[in-house]
PDB file of C-alpha atoms in Angstrom:
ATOM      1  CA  UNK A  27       0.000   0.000   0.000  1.00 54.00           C
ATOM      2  CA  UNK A  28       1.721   3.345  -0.755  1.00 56.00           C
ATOM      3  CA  UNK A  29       1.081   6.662   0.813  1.00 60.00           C
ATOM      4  CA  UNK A  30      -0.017   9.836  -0.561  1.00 56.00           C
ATOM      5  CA  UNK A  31       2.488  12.161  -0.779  1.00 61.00           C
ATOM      6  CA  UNK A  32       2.117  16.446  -0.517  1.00 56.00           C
ATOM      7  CA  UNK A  33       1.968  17.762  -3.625  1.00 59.00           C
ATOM      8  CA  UNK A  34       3.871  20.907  -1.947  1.00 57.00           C
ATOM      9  CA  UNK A  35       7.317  21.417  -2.618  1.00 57.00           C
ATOM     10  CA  UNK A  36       8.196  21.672   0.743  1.00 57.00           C
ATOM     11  CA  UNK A  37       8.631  18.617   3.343  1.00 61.00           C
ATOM     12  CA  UNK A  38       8.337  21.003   6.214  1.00 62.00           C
ATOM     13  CA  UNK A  39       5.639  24.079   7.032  1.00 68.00           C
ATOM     14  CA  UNK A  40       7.294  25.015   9.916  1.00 75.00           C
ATOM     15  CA  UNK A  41      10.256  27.757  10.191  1.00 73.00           C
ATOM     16  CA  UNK A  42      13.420  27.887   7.847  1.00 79.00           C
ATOM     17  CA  UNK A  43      17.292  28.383   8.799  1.00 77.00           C
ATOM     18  CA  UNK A  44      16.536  31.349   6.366  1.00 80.00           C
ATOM     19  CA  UNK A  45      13.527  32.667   8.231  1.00 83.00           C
ATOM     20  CA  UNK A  46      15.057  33.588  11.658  1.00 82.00           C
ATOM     21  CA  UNK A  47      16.664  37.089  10.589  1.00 85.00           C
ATOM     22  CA  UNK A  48      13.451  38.277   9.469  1.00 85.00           C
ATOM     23  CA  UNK A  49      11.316  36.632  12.517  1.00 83.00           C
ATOM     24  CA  UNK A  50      13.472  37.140  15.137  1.00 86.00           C
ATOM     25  CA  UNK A  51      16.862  38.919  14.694  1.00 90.00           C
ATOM     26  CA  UNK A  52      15.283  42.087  13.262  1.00 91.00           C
ATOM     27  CA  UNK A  53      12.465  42.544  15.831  1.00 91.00           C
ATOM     28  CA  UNK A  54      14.908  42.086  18.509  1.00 92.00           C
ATOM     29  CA  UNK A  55      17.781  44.726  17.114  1.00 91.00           C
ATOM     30  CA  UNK A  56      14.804  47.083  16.832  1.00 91.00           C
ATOM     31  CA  UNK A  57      13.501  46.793  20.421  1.00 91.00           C
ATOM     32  CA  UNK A  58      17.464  46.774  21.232  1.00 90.00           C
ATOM     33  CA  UNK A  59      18.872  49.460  19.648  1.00 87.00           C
ATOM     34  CA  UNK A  60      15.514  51.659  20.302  1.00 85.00           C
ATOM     35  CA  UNK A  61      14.099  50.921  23.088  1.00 85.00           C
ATOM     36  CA  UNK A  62      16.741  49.351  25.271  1.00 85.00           C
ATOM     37  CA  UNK A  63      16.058  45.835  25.520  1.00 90.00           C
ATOM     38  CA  UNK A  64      18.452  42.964  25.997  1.00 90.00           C
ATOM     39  CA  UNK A  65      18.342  39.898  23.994  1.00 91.00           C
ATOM     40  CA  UNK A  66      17.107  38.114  26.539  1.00 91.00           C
ATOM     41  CA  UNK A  67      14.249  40.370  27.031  1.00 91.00           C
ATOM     42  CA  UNK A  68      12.998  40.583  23.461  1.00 91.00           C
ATOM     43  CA  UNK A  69      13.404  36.966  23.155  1.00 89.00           C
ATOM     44  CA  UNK A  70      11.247  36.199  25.907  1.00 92.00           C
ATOM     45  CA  UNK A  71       8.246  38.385  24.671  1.00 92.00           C
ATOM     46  CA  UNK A  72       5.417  37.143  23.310  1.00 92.00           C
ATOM     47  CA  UNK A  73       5.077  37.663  19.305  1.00 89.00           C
ATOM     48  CA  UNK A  74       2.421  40.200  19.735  1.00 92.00           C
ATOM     49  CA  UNK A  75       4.189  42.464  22.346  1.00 94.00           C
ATOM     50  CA  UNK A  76       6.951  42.563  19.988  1.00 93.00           C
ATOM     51  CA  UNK A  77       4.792  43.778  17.555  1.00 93.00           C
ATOM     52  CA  UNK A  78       2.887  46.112  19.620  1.00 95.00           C
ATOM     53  CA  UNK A  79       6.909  47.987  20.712  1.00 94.00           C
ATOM     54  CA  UNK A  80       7.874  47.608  16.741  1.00 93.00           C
ATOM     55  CA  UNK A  81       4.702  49.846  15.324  1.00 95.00           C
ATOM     56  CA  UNK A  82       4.878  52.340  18.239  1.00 93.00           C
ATOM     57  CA  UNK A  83       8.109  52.699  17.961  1.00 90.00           C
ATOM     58  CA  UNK A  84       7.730  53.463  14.351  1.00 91.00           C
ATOM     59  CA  UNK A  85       4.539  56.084  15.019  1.00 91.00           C
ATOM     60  CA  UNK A  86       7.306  57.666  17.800  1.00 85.00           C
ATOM     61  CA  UNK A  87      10.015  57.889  15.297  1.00 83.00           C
ATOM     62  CA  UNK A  88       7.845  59.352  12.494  1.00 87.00           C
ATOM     63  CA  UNK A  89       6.382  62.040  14.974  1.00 83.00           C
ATOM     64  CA  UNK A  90       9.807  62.946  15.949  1.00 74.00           C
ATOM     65  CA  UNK A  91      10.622  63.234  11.793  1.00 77.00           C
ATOM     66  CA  UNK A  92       7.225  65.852  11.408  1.00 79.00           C
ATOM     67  CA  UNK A  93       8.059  67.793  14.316  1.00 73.00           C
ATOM     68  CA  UNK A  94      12.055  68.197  14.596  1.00 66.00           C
ATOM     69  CA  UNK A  95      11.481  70.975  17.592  1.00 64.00           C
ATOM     70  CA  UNK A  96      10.491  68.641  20.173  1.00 60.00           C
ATOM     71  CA  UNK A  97      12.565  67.000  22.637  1.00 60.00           C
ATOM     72  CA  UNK A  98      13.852  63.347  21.699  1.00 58.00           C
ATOM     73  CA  UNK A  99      14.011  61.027  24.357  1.00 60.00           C
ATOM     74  CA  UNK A 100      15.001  58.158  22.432  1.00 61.00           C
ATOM     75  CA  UNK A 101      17.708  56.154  23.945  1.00 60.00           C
ATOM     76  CA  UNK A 102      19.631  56.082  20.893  1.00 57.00           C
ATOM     77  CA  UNK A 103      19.650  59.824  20.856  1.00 60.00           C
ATOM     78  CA  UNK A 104      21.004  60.151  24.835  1.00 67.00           C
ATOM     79  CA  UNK A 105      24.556  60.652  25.260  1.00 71.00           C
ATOM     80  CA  UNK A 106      26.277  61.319  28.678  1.00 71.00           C
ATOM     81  CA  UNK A 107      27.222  64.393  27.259  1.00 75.00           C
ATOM     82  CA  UNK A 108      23.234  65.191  26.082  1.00 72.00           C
ATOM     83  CA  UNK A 109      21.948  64.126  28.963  1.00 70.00           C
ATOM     84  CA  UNK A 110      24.573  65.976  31.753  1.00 72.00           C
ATOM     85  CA  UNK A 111      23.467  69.276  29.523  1.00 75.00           C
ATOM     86  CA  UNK A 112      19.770  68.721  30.189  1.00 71.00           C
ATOM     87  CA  UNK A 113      20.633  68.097  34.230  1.00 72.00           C
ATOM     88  CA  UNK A 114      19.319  64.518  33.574  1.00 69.00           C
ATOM     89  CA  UNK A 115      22.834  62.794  34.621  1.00 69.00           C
ATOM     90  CA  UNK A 116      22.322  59.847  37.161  1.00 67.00           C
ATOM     91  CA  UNK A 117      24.402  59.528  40.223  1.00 70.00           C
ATOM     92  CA  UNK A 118      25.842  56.174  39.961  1.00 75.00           C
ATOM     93  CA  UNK A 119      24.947  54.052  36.694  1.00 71.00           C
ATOM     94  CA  UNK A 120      22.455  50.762  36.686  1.00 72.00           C
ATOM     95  CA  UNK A 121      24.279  47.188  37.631  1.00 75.00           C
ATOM     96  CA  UNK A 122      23.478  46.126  34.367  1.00 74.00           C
ATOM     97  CA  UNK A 123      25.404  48.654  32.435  1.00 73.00           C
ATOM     98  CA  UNK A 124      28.477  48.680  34.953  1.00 74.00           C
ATOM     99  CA  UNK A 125      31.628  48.031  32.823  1.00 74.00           C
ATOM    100  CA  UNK A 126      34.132  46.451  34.594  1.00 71.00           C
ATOM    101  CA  UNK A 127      37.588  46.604  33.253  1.00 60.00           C
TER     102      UNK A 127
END
């Protein structure tokens, strides 16, 4: 007795090796680099969430593009330097961003 076969092309509907930059590397560099996430953090969030920080992100960097006079308090856009200007310098830095050398 032989089985029926797919007719798909593919043996496998589930995710590809080629698939995990676009489903998970990206949306995590975003919510890193933007918002201030660790790996760890973005990893751990449910697809939706991850979603949800992507698109408002995206309205809150397209409101800052229409109106350039308002403050940005990105934290891509926060330098010690910015920030010790605007009187917003902490005392003593997190533990997690302690580098010890």
């Amino acid at each position: 007795m032989r089985r029926c076969r797919c007719p798909s092309a593919r043996p496998f509907f589930g995710l590809q090796p080629g698939d995990k930059e676009q489903l998970i590397l990206e949306p995590a560099f975003l919510l890193m680099y933007y918002a201030g996430f660790t790996y760890r953090e973005t990893y751990s969030l449910p697809v939706p969430y991850k979603r949800w920080f992507i698109d408002r992100l995206v309205k809150e960097l397209n409101k800052g593009k229409e109106d350039e006079s308002a403050p940005n308090r990105a934290l891509h856009a926060n330098s010690p330097e910015v920030r010790q200007l605007q009187g917003m310098q902490r005392p003593q830095v997190p533990s997690r961003l302690r580098r010890f050398t």
